[in-house]
PDB file of C-alpha atoms in Angstrom:
ATOM      1  CA  GLN A  51      -5.002 -11.417  -3.890  1.00  0.00           C
ATOM      2  CA  VAL A  52      -3.330 -10.207  -6.405  1.00  0.00           C
ATOM      3  CA  GLN A  53       0.630 -11.572  -6.683  1.00  0.00           C
ATOM      4  CA  VAL A  54       2.944  -9.307  -8.516  1.00  0.00           C
ATOM      5  CA  VAL A  55       6.315 -11.165  -8.937  1.00  0.00           C
ATOM      6  CA  GLU A  56       9.671  -9.674 -10.539  1.00  0.00           C
ATOM      7  CA  SER A  57      12.802 -11.319 -11.835  1.00  0.00           C
ATOM      8  CA  GLY A  58      16.016 -10.550 -13.524  1.00  0.00           C
ATOM      9  CA  GLY A  59      18.007  -8.413 -11.471  1.00  0.00           C
ATOM     10  CA  GLY A  60      21.192  -8.820 -10.665  1.00  0.00           C
ATOM     11  CA  LEU A  61      24.567  -7.278 -10.873  1.00  0.00           C
ATOM     12  CA  VAL A  62      26.321  -5.738 -14.220  1.00  0.00           C
ATOM     13  CA  GLN A  63      29.171  -3.755 -15.391  1.00  0.00           C
ATOM     14  CA  ALA A  64      28.519  -0.276 -16.683  1.00  0.00           C
ATOM     15  CA  GLY A  65      27.339  -0.335 -20.278  1.00  0.00           C
ATOM     16  CA  GLY A  66      26.153  -3.619 -19.966  1.00  0.00           C
ATOM     17  CA  SER A  67      22.445  -5.016 -19.875  1.00  0.00           C
ATOM     18  CA  LEU A  68      19.918  -6.805 -17.984  1.00  0.00           C
ATOM     19  CA  ARG A  69      16.284  -7.707 -18.436  1.00  0.00           C
ATOM     20  CA  LEU A  70      13.617  -7.616 -16.071  1.00  0.00           C
ATOM     21  CA  SER A  71      10.067  -9.218 -15.891  1.00  0.00           C
ATOM     22  CA  CYS A  72       6.938  -9.227 -13.896  1.00  0.00           C
ATOM     23  CA  ALA A  73       3.734 -11.271 -13.753  1.00  0.00           C
ATOM     24  CA  ALA A  74       0.854 -10.249 -12.317  1.00  0.00           C
ATOM     25  CA  SER A  75      -1.562 -12.569 -11.791  1.00  0.00           C
ATOM     26  CA  MET A  76      -4.886 -10.801 -11.946  1.00  0.00           C
ATOM     27  CA  ARG A  77      -8.703 -11.940 -12.627  1.00  0.00           C
ATOM     28  CA  ALA A  78      -9.437 -13.944 -15.599  1.00  0.00           C
ATOM     29  CA  GLY A  79     -10.158 -11.756 -18.193  1.00  0.00           C
ATOM     30  CA  THR A  80      -8.808  -8.744 -16.775  1.00  0.00           C
ATOM     31  CA  THR A  81      -6.069  -7.010 -18.666  1.00  0.00           C
ATOM     32  CA  VAL A  82      -4.066  -4.107 -16.609  1.00  0.00           C
ATOM     33  CA  SER A  83      -1.354  -1.500 -17.077  1.00  0.00           C
ATOM     34  CA  MET A  84       2.090  -2.176 -15.807  1.00  0.00           C
ATOM     35  CA  GLY A  85       5.376  -0.292 -15.365  1.00  0.00           C
ATOM     36  CA  TRP A  86       8.207  -0.067 -12.965  1.00  0.00           C
ATOM     37  CA  PHE A  87       9.588   2.074 -10.486  1.00  0.00           C
ATOM     38  CA  ARG A  88      12.531   2.392  -8.851  1.00  0.00           C
ATOM     39  CA  GLN A  89      13.955   3.366  -5.653  1.00  0.00           C
ATOM     40  CA  ALA A  90      17.891   3.936  -4.637  1.00  0.00           C
ATOM     41  CA  PRO A  91      19.261   4.067  -1.647  1.00  0.00           C
ATOM     42  CA  GLY A  92      18.266   7.344   0.262  1.00  0.00           C
ATOM     43  CA  LYS A  93      16.473   8.370  -2.989  1.00  0.00           C
ATOM     44  CA  GLU A  94      12.902   8.472  -3.268  1.00  0.00           C
ATOM     45  CA  ARG A  95      10.726   5.963  -5.001  1.00  0.00           C
ATOM     46  CA  GLU A  96      10.863   7.232  -9.086  1.00  0.00           C
ATOM     47  CA  PHE A  97       8.732   6.540 -11.888  1.00  0.00           C
ATOM     48  CA  VAL A  98      10.899   4.310 -14.984  1.00  0.00           C
ATOM     49  CA  SER A  99       8.609   3.235 -17.194  1.00  0.00           C
ATOM     50  CA  ALA A 100       5.241   2.009 -17.810  1.00  0.00           C
ATOM     51  CA  ILE A 101       2.982   0.376 -20.875  1.00  0.00           C
ATOM     52  CA  SER A 102      -0.818   0.589 -21.164  1.00  0.00           C
ATOM     53  CA  TRP A 103      -2.990  -2.980 -21.225  1.00  0.00           C
ATOM     54  CA  SER A 104      -2.877  -3.430 -24.847  1.00  0.00           C
ATOM     55  CA  GLY A 105       0.360  -2.439 -25.712  1.00  0.00           C
ATOM     56  CA  ALA A 106       0.123   0.277 -28.014  1.00  0.00           C
ATOM     57  CA  ASP A 107       1.324   2.946 -25.506  1.00  0.00           C
ATOM     58  CA  THR A 108       4.587   2.941 -23.655  1.00  0.00           C
ATOM     59  CA  PHE A 109       5.905   5.950 -21.479  1.00  0.00           C
ATOM     60  CA  TYR A 110       9.757   6.090 -20.147  1.00  0.00           C
ATOM     61  CA  THR A 111      11.357   8.737 -18.016  1.00  0.00           C
ATOM     62  CA  ASP A 112      13.899  11.225 -19.567  1.00  0.00           C
ATOM     63  CA  SER A 113      17.114   9.283 -18.146  1.00  0.00           C
ATOM     64  CA  VAL A 114      16.195   5.977 -19.537  1.00  0.00           C
ATOM     65  CA  LYS A 115      14.862   6.958 -22.640  1.00  0.00           C
ATOM     66  CA  GLY A 116      17.226   5.599 -26.003  1.00  0.00           C
ATOM     67  CA  ARG A 117      18.190   3.186 -23.211  1.00  0.00           C
ATOM     68  CA  PHE A 118      15.648   0.936 -21.645  1.00  0.00           C
ATOM     69  CA  THR A 119      12.234  -0.815 -23.781  1.00  0.00           C
ATOM     70  CA  ILE A 120       9.176  -1.703 -22.251  1.00  0.00           C
ATOM     71  CA  SER A 121       7.239  -4.609 -23.846  1.00  0.00           C
ATOM     72  CA  ARG A 122       4.526  -7.002 -23.095  1.00  0.00           C
ATOM     73  CA  GLY A 123       5.403 -10.406 -22.703  1.00  0.00           C
ATOM     74  CA  ASN A 124       3.458 -13.149 -24.368  1.00  0.00           C
ATOM     75  CA  GLU A 125       1.621 -14.459 -21.712  1.00  0.00           C
ATOM     76  CA  LYS A 126      -1.578 -12.043 -20.407  1.00  0.00           C
ATOM     77  CA  ASN A 127      -0.589  -9.496 -17.796  1.00  0.00           C
ATOM     78  CA  THR A 128       3.144 -10.117 -18.127  1.00  0.00           C
ATOM     79  CA  ILE A 129       5.890  -7.288 -18.994  1.00  0.00           C
ATOM     80  CA  ASN A 130       9.413  -7.027 -19.711  1.00  0.00           C
ATOM     81  CA  LEU A 131      11.780  -4.199 -19.240  1.00  0.00           C
ATOM     82  CA  GLN A 132      15.366  -4.478 -21.458  1.00  0.00           C
ATOM     83  CA  MET A 133      17.797  -2.225 -20.177  1.00  0.00           C
ATOM     84  CA  ASN A 134      20.729  -1.340 -22.011  1.00  0.00           C
ATOM     85  CA  SER A 135      23.952   0.782 -21.699  1.00  0.00           C
ATOM     86  CA  LEU A 136      23.312   0.920 -17.813  1.00  0.00           C
ATOM     87  CA  GLN A 137      25.099   3.472 -15.823  1.00  0.00           C
ATOM     88  CA  PRO A 138      25.989   2.977 -11.870  1.00  0.00           C
ATOM     89  CA  GLU A 139      22.954   5.910 -11.518  1.00  0.00           C
ATOM     90  CA  ASP A 140      21.005   2.811 -12.552  1.00  0.00           C
ATOM     91  CA  THR A 141      21.160   1.126  -9.592  1.00  0.00           C
ATOM     92  CA  ALA A 142      18.472   0.813  -7.662  1.00  0.00           C
ATOM     93  CA  VAL A 143      15.837  -1.542  -6.238  1.00  0.00           C
ATOM     94  CA  TYR A 144      13.435  -1.917  -9.096  1.00  0.00           C
ATOM     95  CA  TYR A 145       9.339  -2.622  -8.746  1.00  0.00           C
ATOM     96  CA  CYS A 146       7.391  -3.933 -10.930  1.00  0.00           C
ATOM     97  CA  VAL A 147       3.569  -2.224 -10.681  1.00  0.00           C
ATOM     98  CA  VAL A 148       0.071  -2.524 -11.691  1.00  0.00           C
ATOM     99  CA  ALA A 149      -2.597  -0.126 -12.724  1.00  0.00           C
ATOM    100  CA  SER A 150      -6.503  -0.664 -11.798  1.00  0.00           C
ATOM    101  CA  PRO A 151      -8.242  -2.112 -14.317  1.00  0.00           C
ATOM    102  CA  TYR A 152     -10.892   0.380 -13.154  1.00  0.00           C
ATOM    103  CA  GLY A 153      -8.321   3.548 -13.485  1.00  0.00           C
ATOM    104  CA  PRO A 154      -7.934   5.822 -15.715  1.00  0.00           C
ATOM    105  CA  ALA A 155      -6.086   5.543 -19.284  1.00  0.00           C
ATOM    106  CA  LEU A 156      -2.323   5.731 -18.553  1.00  0.00           C
ATOM    107  CA  THR A 157      -1.143   9.372 -20.238  1.00  0.00           C
ATOM    108  CA  HIS A 158       1.980  11.330 -19.867  1.00  0.00           C
ATOM    109  CA  SER A 159       0.636  13.421 -17.311  1.00  0.00           C
ATOM    110  CA  ASN A 160      -0.376  10.976 -14.720  1.00  0.00           C
ATOM    111  CA  VAL A 161       2.085   7.884 -15.461  1.00  0.00           C
ATOM    112  CA  GLY A 162       4.335   8.930 -12.627  1.00  0.00           C
ATOM    113  CA  SER A 163       2.007   9.063 -10.322  1.00  0.00           C
ATOM    114  CA  LEU A 164       2.425   6.311  -7.305  1.00  0.00           C
ATOM    115  CA  ALA A 165      -1.720   6.837  -6.826  1.00  0.00           C
ATOM    116  CA  LEU A 166      -2.482   5.297 -10.133  1.00  0.00           C
ATOM    117  CA  TYR A 167      -0.932   2.147  -9.344  1.00  0.00           C
ATOM    118  CA  ASP A 168      -2.988  -0.459  -6.888  1.00  0.00           C
ATOM    119  CA  TYR A 169      -0.300  -3.516  -6.725  1.00  0.00           C
ATOM    120  CA  TRP A 170       3.346  -3.581  -6.381  1.00  0.00           C
ATOM    121  CA  GLY A 171       5.964  -6.014  -6.327  1.00  0.00           C
ATOM    122  CA  GLN A 172       8.811  -6.585  -3.467  1.00  0.00           C
ATOM    123  CA  GLY A 173      11.284  -5.549  -5.923  1.00  0.00           C
ATOM    124  CA  THR A 174      14.416  -6.782  -7.473  1.00  0.00           C
ATOM    125  CA  GLN A 175      17.989  -5.065  -6.863  1.00  0.00           C
ATOM    126  CA  VAL A 176      19.566  -4.159 -10.168  1.00  0.00           C
ATOM    127  CA  THR A 177      23.233  -3.244  -8.955  1.00  0.00           C
ATOM    128  CA  VAL A 178      25.849  -1.653 -12.072  1.00  0.00           C
ATOM    129  CA  SER A 179      29.483  -1.189 -11.405  1.00  0.00           C
ATOM    130  CA  SER A 180      31.958   1.375 -12.337  1.00  0.00           C
TER     131      SER A 180
END
């Protein structure tokens, strides 16, 4: 059973920073592409960022480019999302997602598709006050 665990959410003032982390317990020897979605109250879940299994490719939704940075952690199948210059519109529950190790490679065309990701974390709340 794959477990996906997020950490690092919280409350911050506009202009501040937070760092989210995620760890996925995959079968030994398996490295997977991972990412983040978010869902604000009354809105649909939306893609935020993703990183390929090798770390060579990163993807961002336009609204976070230049402010958020995704990276792979030191441990296998861990990722971080450094969020700077946070704004009230970034307030949402952030979900860590894990792509299938047998699925297609991440591309700009498919990276925002919910169907690409087999496993989801429970979510961590990020609240940005104005």
